[in-house]
GROMACS .gro file of N, CA and C in nm:
model
  393
    1MET      N    1   7.579   7.580   6.043
    1MET     CA    2   7.645   7.684   6.118
    1MET      C    3   7.772   7.723   6.043
    2THR      N    4   7.790   7.851   6.023
    2THR     CA    5   7.909   7.899   5.953
    2THR      C    6   7.996   7.977   6.051
    3THR      N    7   8.127   7.970   6.027
    3THR     CA    8   8.222   8.040   6.113
    3THR      C    9   8.283   8.154   6.035
    4ASP      N   10   8.284   8.269   6.094
    4ASP     CA   11   8.345   8.385   6.031
    4ASP      C   12   8.495   8.381   6.062
    5LEU      N   13   8.577   8.341   5.963
    5LEU     CA   14   8.720   8.325   5.984
    5LEU      C   15   8.789   8.457   6.018
    6THR      N   16   8.737   8.566   5.971
    6THR     CA   17   8.796   8.696   6.001
    6THR      C   18   8.783   8.726   6.150
    7ARG      N   19   8.667   8.695   6.208
    7ARG     CA   20   8.644   8.721   6.349
    7ARG      C   21   8.734   8.633   6.436
    8VAL      N   22   8.752   8.507   6.402
    8VAL     CA   23   8.838   8.415   6.478
    8VAL      C   24   8.983   8.461   6.469
    9ALA      N   25   9.027   8.499   6.351
    9ALA     CA   26   9.166   8.543   6.333
    9ALA      C   27   9.192   8.672   6.411
   10SER      N   28   9.095   8.763   6.415
   10SER     CA   29   9.117   8.889   6.485
   10SER      C   30   9.124   8.867   6.636
   11LYS      N   31   9.059   8.764   6.688
   11LYS     CA   32   9.067   8.735   6.832
   11LYS      C   33   9.203   8.674   6.867
   12ARG      N   34   9.265   8.602   6.776
   12ARG     CA   35   9.394   8.538   6.803
   12ARG      C   36   9.511   8.634   6.779
   13ARG      N   37   9.491   8.737   6.700
   13ARG     CA   38   9.600   8.828   6.666
   13ARG      C   39   9.665   8.892   6.789
   14PRO      N   40   9.591   8.946   6.888
   14PRO     CA   41   9.657   9.007   7.004
   14PRO      C   42   9.743   8.907   7.082
   15LEU      N   43   9.696   8.785   7.097
   15LEU     CA   44   9.774   8.684   7.168
   15LEU      C   45   9.903   8.654   7.092
   16PHE      N   46   9.893   8.642   6.961
   16PHE     CA   47  10.011   8.616   6.879
   16PHE      C   48  10.110   8.732   6.889
   17LEU      N   49  10.060   8.855   6.882
   17LEU     CA   50  10.148   8.972   6.888
   17LEU      C   51  10.216   8.984   7.024
   18HIS      N   52  10.143   8.953   7.132
   18HIS     CA   53  10.203   8.957   7.267
   18HIS      C   54  10.312   8.851   7.280
   19THR      N   55  10.285   8.733   7.228
   19THR     CA   56  10.384   8.625   7.234
   19THR      C   57  10.507   8.661   7.153
   20LEU      N   58  10.486   8.717   7.035
   20LEU     CA   59  10.597   8.758   6.950
   20LEU      C   60  10.679   8.869   7.017
   21ALA      N   61  10.614   8.964   7.081
   21ALA     CA   62  10.684   9.074   7.148
   21ALA      C   63  10.766   9.021   7.266
   22ALA      N   64  10.709   8.928   7.342
   22ALA     CA   65  10.782   8.871   7.456
   22ALA      C   66  10.904   8.793   7.409
   23ALA      N   67  10.889   8.716   7.303
   23ALA     CA   68  11.002   8.639   7.251
   23ALA      C   69  11.112   8.732   7.199
   24ALA      N   70  11.074   8.839   7.132
   24ALA     CA   71  11.173   8.934   7.082
   24ALA      C   72  11.245   9.004   7.196
   25ALA      N   73  11.171   9.040   7.302
   25ALA     CA   74  11.233   9.106   7.417
   25ALA      C   75  11.334   9.014   7.484
   26LEU      N   76  11.301   8.888   7.497
   26LEU     CA   77  11.395   8.794   7.559
   26LEU      C   78  11.517   8.771   7.471
   27ALA      N   79  11.496   8.765   7.343
   27ALA     CA   80  11.608   8.740   7.251
   27ALA      C   81  11.702   8.860   7.243
   28LEU      N   82  11.649   8.980   7.255
   28LEU     CA   83  11.730   9.100   7.239
   28LEU      C   84  11.781   9.156   7.371
   29ALA      N   85  11.733   9.104   7.484
   29ALA     CA   86  11.775   9.156   7.614
   29ALA      C   87  11.922   9.127   7.639
   30PRO      N   88  11.994   9.222   7.698
   30PRO     CA   89  12.134   9.195   7.729
   30PRO      C   90  12.143   9.087   7.836
   31SER      N   91  12.230   8.994   7.816
   31SER     CA   92  12.244   8.886   7.913
   31SER      C   93  12.358   8.918   8.009
   32VAL      N   94  12.345   8.868   8.132
   32VAL     CA   95  12.450   8.883   8.231
   32VAL      C   96  12.553   8.774   8.204
   33VAL      N   97  12.674   8.816   8.181
   33VAL     CA   98  12.781   8.720   8.155
   33VAL      C   99  12.823   8.660   8.288
   34GLN      N  100  12.823   8.528   8.295
   34GLN     CA  101  12.865   8.464   8.418
   34GLN      C  102  13.017   8.463   8.424
   35ALA      N  103  13.068   8.529   8.525
   35ALA     CA  104  13.213   8.536   8.541
   35ALA      C  105  13.261   8.409   8.609
   36GLN      N  106  13.358   8.348   8.551
   36GLN     CA  107  13.417   8.229   8.608
   36GLN      C  108  13.567   8.245   8.605
   37VAL      N  109  13.627   8.234   8.722
   37VAL     CA  110  13.771   8.244   8.731
   37VAL      C  111  13.826   8.103   8.744
   38THR      N  112  13.927   8.074   8.666
   38THR     CA  113  13.989   7.942   8.670
   38THR      C  114  14.095   7.940   8.779
   39LEU      N  115  14.079   7.848   8.872
   39LEU     CA  116  14.178   7.829   8.977
   39LEU      C  117  14.272   7.718   8.934
   40GLY      N  118  14.400   7.742   8.948
   40GLY     CA  119  14.499   7.642   8.911
   40GLY      C  120  14.488   7.517   8.996
   41PRO      N  121  14.540   7.405   8.950
   41PRO     CA  122  14.526   7.278   9.022
   41PRO      C  123  14.592   7.278   9.160
   42THR      N  124  14.703   7.347   9.175
   42THR     CA  125  14.768   7.353   9.306
   42THR      C  126  14.686   7.439   9.401
   43LEU      N  127  14.640   7.553   9.353
   43LEU     CA  128  14.561   7.645   9.435
   43LEU      C  129  14.432   7.580   9.484
   44GLN      N  130  14.371   7.496   9.403
   44GLN     CA  131  14.245   7.431   9.440
   44GLN      C  132  14.258   7.346   9.565
   45SER      N  133  14.377   7.300   9.598
   45SER     CA  134  14.394   7.212   9.714
   45SER      C  135  14.406   7.289   9.845
   46PHE      N  136  14.410   7.423   9.839
   46PHE     CA  137  14.428   7.504   9.959
   46PHE      C  138  14.294   7.557  10.010
   47GLY      N  139  14.273   7.540  10.142
   47GLY     CA  140  14.159   7.602  10.208
   47GLY      C  141  14.196   7.740  10.259
   48VAL      N  142  14.322   7.758  10.297
   48VAL     CA  143  14.376   7.886  10.344
   48VAL      C  144  14.512   7.906  10.280
   49LEU      N  145  14.534   8.025  10.224
   49LEU     CA  146  14.664   8.058  10.165
   49LEU      C  147  14.693   8.204  10.194
   50ALA      N  148  14.810   8.231  10.251
   50ALA     CA  149  14.849   8.368  10.284
   50ALA      C  150  14.986   8.398  10.228
   51GLY      N  151  15.021   8.526  10.228
   51GLY     CA  152  15.151   8.567  10.179
   51GLY      C  153  15.253   8.583  10.289
   52VAL      N  154  15.211   8.628  10.407
   52VAL     CA  155  15.304   8.656  10.516
   52VAL      C  156  15.288   8.558  10.631
   53ALA      N  157  15.165   8.539  10.680
   53ALA     CA  158  15.144   8.452  10.796
   53ALA      C  159  15.000   8.404  10.801
   54VAL      N  160  14.979   8.286  10.857
   54VAL     CA  161  14.846   8.233  10.886
   54VAL      C  162  14.837   8.221  11.037
   55THR      N  163  14.735   8.282  11.096
   55THR     CA  164  14.714   8.275  11.241
   55THR      C  165  14.573   8.226  11.265
   56ASN      N  166  14.560   8.119  11.339
   56ASN     CA  167  14.430   8.061  11.373
   56ASN      C  168  14.407   8.075  11.523
   57THR      N  169  14.283   8.101  11.562
   57THR     CA  170  14.246   8.100  11.703
   57THR      C  171  14.124   8.012  11.718
   58GLY      N  172  14.128   7.922  11.812
   58GLY     CA  173  14.013   7.836  11.837
   58GLY      C  174  14.019   7.707  11.759
   59PRO      N  175  13.918   7.624  11.781
   59PRO     CA  176  13.915   7.490  11.720
   59PRO      C  177  13.860   7.491  11.578
   60SER      N  178  13.927   7.557  11.488
   60SER     CA  179  13.883   7.565  11.348
   60SER      C  180  13.920   7.439  11.272
   61LEU      N  181  13.841   7.406  11.171
   61LEU     CA  182  13.874   7.296  11.080
   61LEU      C  183  13.882   7.355  10.939
   62VAL      N  184  13.998   7.345  10.879
   62VAL     CA  185  14.020   7.395  10.743
   62VAL      C  186  14.010   7.277  10.647
   63ALA      N  187  13.923   7.290  10.548
   63ALA     CA  188  13.909   7.185  10.446
   63ALA      C  189  14.013   7.210  10.338
   64GLY      N  190  14.120   7.133  10.339
   64GLY     CA  191  14.227   7.149  10.242
   64GLY      C  192  14.358   7.184  10.309
   65ASN      N  193  14.454   7.222  10.225
   65ASN     CA  194  14.587   7.259  10.275
   65ASN      C  195  14.583   7.398  10.339
   66VAL      N  196  14.678   7.421  10.430
   66VAL     CA  197  14.700   7.552  10.489
   66VAL      C  198  14.840   7.593  10.447
   67GLY      N  199  14.852   7.709  10.379
   67GLY     CA  200  14.983   7.746  10.328
   67GLY      C  201  15.014   7.892  10.341
   68VAL      N  202  15.143   7.921  10.336
   68VAL     CA  203  15.193   8.058  10.337
   68VAL      C  204  15.319   8.063  10.252
   69SER      N  205  15.328   8.167  10.167
   69SER     CA  206  15.447   8.186  10.086
   69SER      C  207  15.443   8.329  10.034
   70PRO      N  208  15.548   8.404  10.042
   70PRO     CA  209  15.684   8.366  10.077
   70PRO      C  210  15.710   8.361  10.227
   71GLY      N  211  15.612   8.401  10.309
   71GLY     CA  212  15.631   8.394  10.454
   71GLY      C  213  15.644   8.250  10.502
   72LEU      N  214  15.669   8.237  10.633
   72LEU     CA  215  15.692   8.103  10.689
   72LEU      C  216  15.605   8.073  10.810
   73ALA      N  217  15.527   8.170  10.861
   73ALA     CA  218  15.458   8.154  10.988
   73ALA      C  219  15.318   8.096  10.974
   74ILE      N  220  15.296   7.981  11.035
   74ILE     CA  221  15.162   7.922  11.050
   74ILE      C  222  15.147   7.892  11.198
   75THR      N  223  15.053   7.960  11.265
   75THR     CA  224  15.033   7.940  11.409
   75THR      C  225  14.887   7.910  11.438
   76GLY      N  226  14.863   7.846  11.553
   76GLY     CA  227  14.728   7.817  11.598
   76GLY      C  228  14.677   7.680  11.556
   77PHE      N  229  14.766   7.593  11.516
   77PHE     CA  230  14.730   7.455  11.478
   77PHE      C  231  14.815   7.361  11.561
   78PRO      N  232  14.768   7.293  11.661
   78PRO     CA  233  14.636   7.301  11.721
   78PRO      C  234  14.617   7.430  11.802
   79PRO      N  235  14.499   7.465  11.838
   79PRO     CA  236  14.378   7.384  11.844
   79PRO      C  237  14.309   7.364  11.709
   80GLY      N  238  14.343   7.441  11.609
   80GLY     CA  239  14.284   7.420  11.477
   80GLY      C  240  14.342   7.298  11.409
   81SER      N  241  14.273   7.251  11.306
   81SER     CA  242  14.321   7.136  11.229
   81SER      C  243  14.285   7.156  11.083
   82ALA      N  244  14.346   7.074  10.999
   82ALA     CA  245  14.321   7.082  10.854
   82ALA      C  246  14.313   6.942  10.797
   83THR      N  247  14.234   6.928  10.692
   83THR     CA  248  14.223   6.798  10.625
   83THR      C  249  14.340   6.774  10.531
   84GLY      N  250  14.413   6.881  10.499
   84GLY     CA  251  14.528   6.869  10.409
   84GLY      C  252  14.658   6.885  10.485
   85THR      N  253  14.759   6.933  10.415
   85THR     CA  254  14.892   6.948  10.474
   85THR      C  255  14.919   7.095  10.508
   86PHE      N  256  15.022   7.117  10.588
   86PHE     CA  257  15.067   7.252  10.622
   86PHE      C  258  15.188   7.283  10.536
   87GLU      N  259  15.179   7.390  10.459
   87GLU     CA  260  15.283   7.426  10.362
   87GLU      C  261  15.336   7.565  10.395
   88ALA      N  262  15.445   7.573  10.471
   88ALA     CA  263  15.505   7.701  10.509
   88ALA      C  264  15.629   7.726  10.425
   89GLY      N  265  15.620   7.817  10.330
   89GLY     CA  266  15.733   7.851  10.245
   89GLY      C  267  15.776   7.742  10.149
   90SER      N  268  15.689   7.647  10.123
   90SER     CA  269  15.723   7.535  10.035
   90SER      C  270  15.705   7.573   9.888
   91ALA      N  271  15.759   7.489   9.801
   91ALA     CA  272  15.742   7.508   9.656
   91ALA      C  273  15.594   7.497   9.619
   92ASN      N  274  15.521   7.410   9.688
   92ASN     CA  275  15.378   7.392   9.664
   92ASN      C  276  15.301   7.522   9.698
   93ALA      N  277  15.335   7.584   9.812
   93ALA     CA  278  15.270   7.709   9.851
   93ALA      C  279  15.307   7.822   9.754
   94ALA      N  280  15.432   7.824   9.709
   94ALA     CA  281  15.475   7.926   9.612
   94ALA      C  282  15.400   7.911   9.480
   95GLN      N  283  15.381   7.788   9.435
   95GLN     CA  284  15.306   7.763   9.311
   95GLN      C  285  15.161   7.807   9.328
   96ALA      N  286  15.102   7.778   9.445
   96ALA     CA  287  14.964   7.820   9.472
   96ALA      C  288  14.954   7.972   9.470
   97GLN      N  289  15.054   8.042   9.522
   97GLN     CA  290  15.054   8.189   9.520
   97GLN      C  291  15.059   8.241   9.376
   98THR      N  292  15.138   8.177   9.292
   98THR     CA  293  15.146   8.215   9.150
   98THR      C  294  15.009   8.197   9.084
   99GLU      N  295  14.944   8.085   9.112
   99GLU     CA  296  14.811   8.059   9.055
   99GLU      C  297  14.707   8.156   9.112
  100LEU      N  298  14.721   8.192   9.239
  100LEU     CA  299  14.629   8.288   9.301
  100LEU      C  300  14.642   8.425   9.234
  101THR      N  301  14.762   8.468   9.208
  101THR     CA  302  14.785   8.596   9.141
  101THR      C  303  14.723   8.595   9.001
  102ALA      N  304  14.740   8.485   8.929
  102ALA     CA  305  14.681   8.474   8.795
  102ALA      C  306  14.528   8.478   8.802
  103ALA      N  307  14.469   8.409   8.900
  103ALA     CA  308  14.323   8.408   8.916
  103ALA      C  309  14.273   8.548   8.952
  104TYR      N  310  14.344   8.616   9.041
  104TYR     CA  311  14.306   8.752   9.079
  104TYR      C  312  14.310   8.845   8.958
  105ASN      N  313  14.419   8.840   8.882
  105ASN     CA  314  14.433   8.926   8.764
  105ASN      C  315  14.324   8.898   8.662
  106ASP      N  316  14.286   8.772   8.646
  106ASP     CA  317  14.179   8.734   8.555
  106ASP      C  318  14.046   8.795   8.601
  107ALA      N  319  14.017   8.784   8.731
  107ALA     CA  320  13.893   8.839   8.785
  107ALA      C  321  13.893   8.991   8.777
  108ALA      N  322  14.005   9.054   8.806
  108ALA     CA  323  14.013   9.200   8.805
  108ALA      C  324  13.994   9.256   8.664
  109ALA      N  325  14.026   9.180   8.562
  109ALA     CA  326  14.013   9.226   8.424
  109ALA      C  327  13.872   9.207   8.368
  110THR      N  328  13.784   9.142   8.442
  110THR     CA  329  13.648   9.116   8.395
  110THR      C  330  13.564   9.242   8.410
  111ALA      N  331  13.496   9.281   8.304
  111ALA     CA  332  13.415   9.402   8.305
  111ALA      C  333  13.289   9.383   8.388
  112CYS      N  334  13.252   9.488   8.459
  112CYS     CA  335  13.128   9.489   8.536
  112CYS      C  336  13.016   9.534   8.443
  113ASN      N  337  12.915   9.449   8.425
  113ASN     CA  338  12.807   9.486   8.334
  113ASN      C  339  12.673   9.504   8.405
  114VAL      N  340  12.672   9.494   8.538
  114VAL     CA  341  12.550   9.516   8.615
  114VAL      C  342  12.585   9.610   8.730
  115ASP      N  343  12.528   9.729   8.730
  115ASP     CA  344  12.556   9.828   8.833
  115ASP      C  345  12.445   9.825   8.937
  116LEU      N  346  12.479   9.785   9.059
  116LEU     CA  347  12.381   9.780   9.167
  116LEU      C  348  12.404   9.892   9.269
  117THR      N  349  12.471   9.997   9.227
  117THR     CA  350  12.496  10.110   9.316
  117THR      C  351  12.363  10.169   9.361
  118GLY      N  352  12.347  10.184   9.492
  118GLY     CA  353  12.226  10.243   9.546
  118GLY      C  354  12.108  10.148   9.556
  119VAL      N  355  12.126  10.023   9.517
  119VAL     CA  356  12.018   9.925   9.522
  119VAL      C  357  12.023   9.852   9.656
  120ASN      N  358  11.909   9.838   9.721
  120ASN     CA  359  11.902   9.760   9.844
  120ASN      C  360  11.918   9.613   9.807
  121LEU      N  361  12.025   9.551   9.854
  121LEU     CA  362  12.054   9.412   9.817
  121LEU      C  363  11.980   9.311   9.904
  122GLY      N  364  11.912   9.358  10.008
  122GLY     CA  365  11.839   9.267  10.096
  122GLY      C  366  11.733   9.190  10.021
  123GLY      N  367  11.736   9.059  10.033
  123GLY     CA  368  11.638   8.974   9.970
  123GLY      C  369  11.665   8.941   9.825
  124LEU      N  370  11.767   9.000   9.765
  124LEU     CA  371  11.799   8.969   9.626
  124LEU      C  372  11.875   8.838   9.615
  125THR      N  373  11.848   8.764   9.511
  125THR     CA  374  11.926   8.646   9.478
  125THR      C  375  12.011   8.683   9.357
  126LEU      N  376  12.141   8.684   9.376
  126LEU     CA  377  12.231   8.722   9.268
  126LEU      C  378  12.292   8.598   9.205
  127THR      N  379  12.284   8.591   9.075
  127THR     CA  380  12.344   8.479   9.002
  127THR      C  381  12.493   8.510   8.983
  128PRO      N  382  12.573   8.412   8.945
  128PRO     CA  383  12.715   8.439   8.924
  128PRO      C  384  12.734   8.549   8.820
  129GLY      N  385  12.826   8.637   8.847
  129GLY     CA  386  12.853   8.746   8.755
  129GLY      C  387  12.938   8.851   8.821
  130VAL      N  388  12.961   8.960   8.752
  130VAL     CA  389  13.038   9.072   8.804
  130VAL      C  390  12.941   9.186   8.827
  131TYR      N  391  12.933   9.231   8.950
  131TYR     CA  392  12.839   9.337   8.987
  131TYR      C  393  12.914   9.460   9.035
   0.00000   0.00000   0.00000
């Protein structure tokens, strides 16, 4: 029994070309840049941080510190509670505000590379990024 090598090679060629085209498309496709904002170490300890006042209603539980700066008003605790400390106008809250401003400015400067204007977002799973 003899095998015609030309016939075998011609049957494999379309599969090879499809695989090569798929690999090239994946390699050349624009990737979504994952946006990551760095939160400062002081800011990371806050569950709630405000500039003027923090007002809580009901039996809320805040995971972390509750802070306000430059304002001084924190109300509604109790009935609410926090796992961290209450920082009203403290140096710690002021430092967290500085770190929050830096994180905001970093995020605001990130370019949007995926436009979802007019797209129905229902049922979509969005990966981290700027949309």
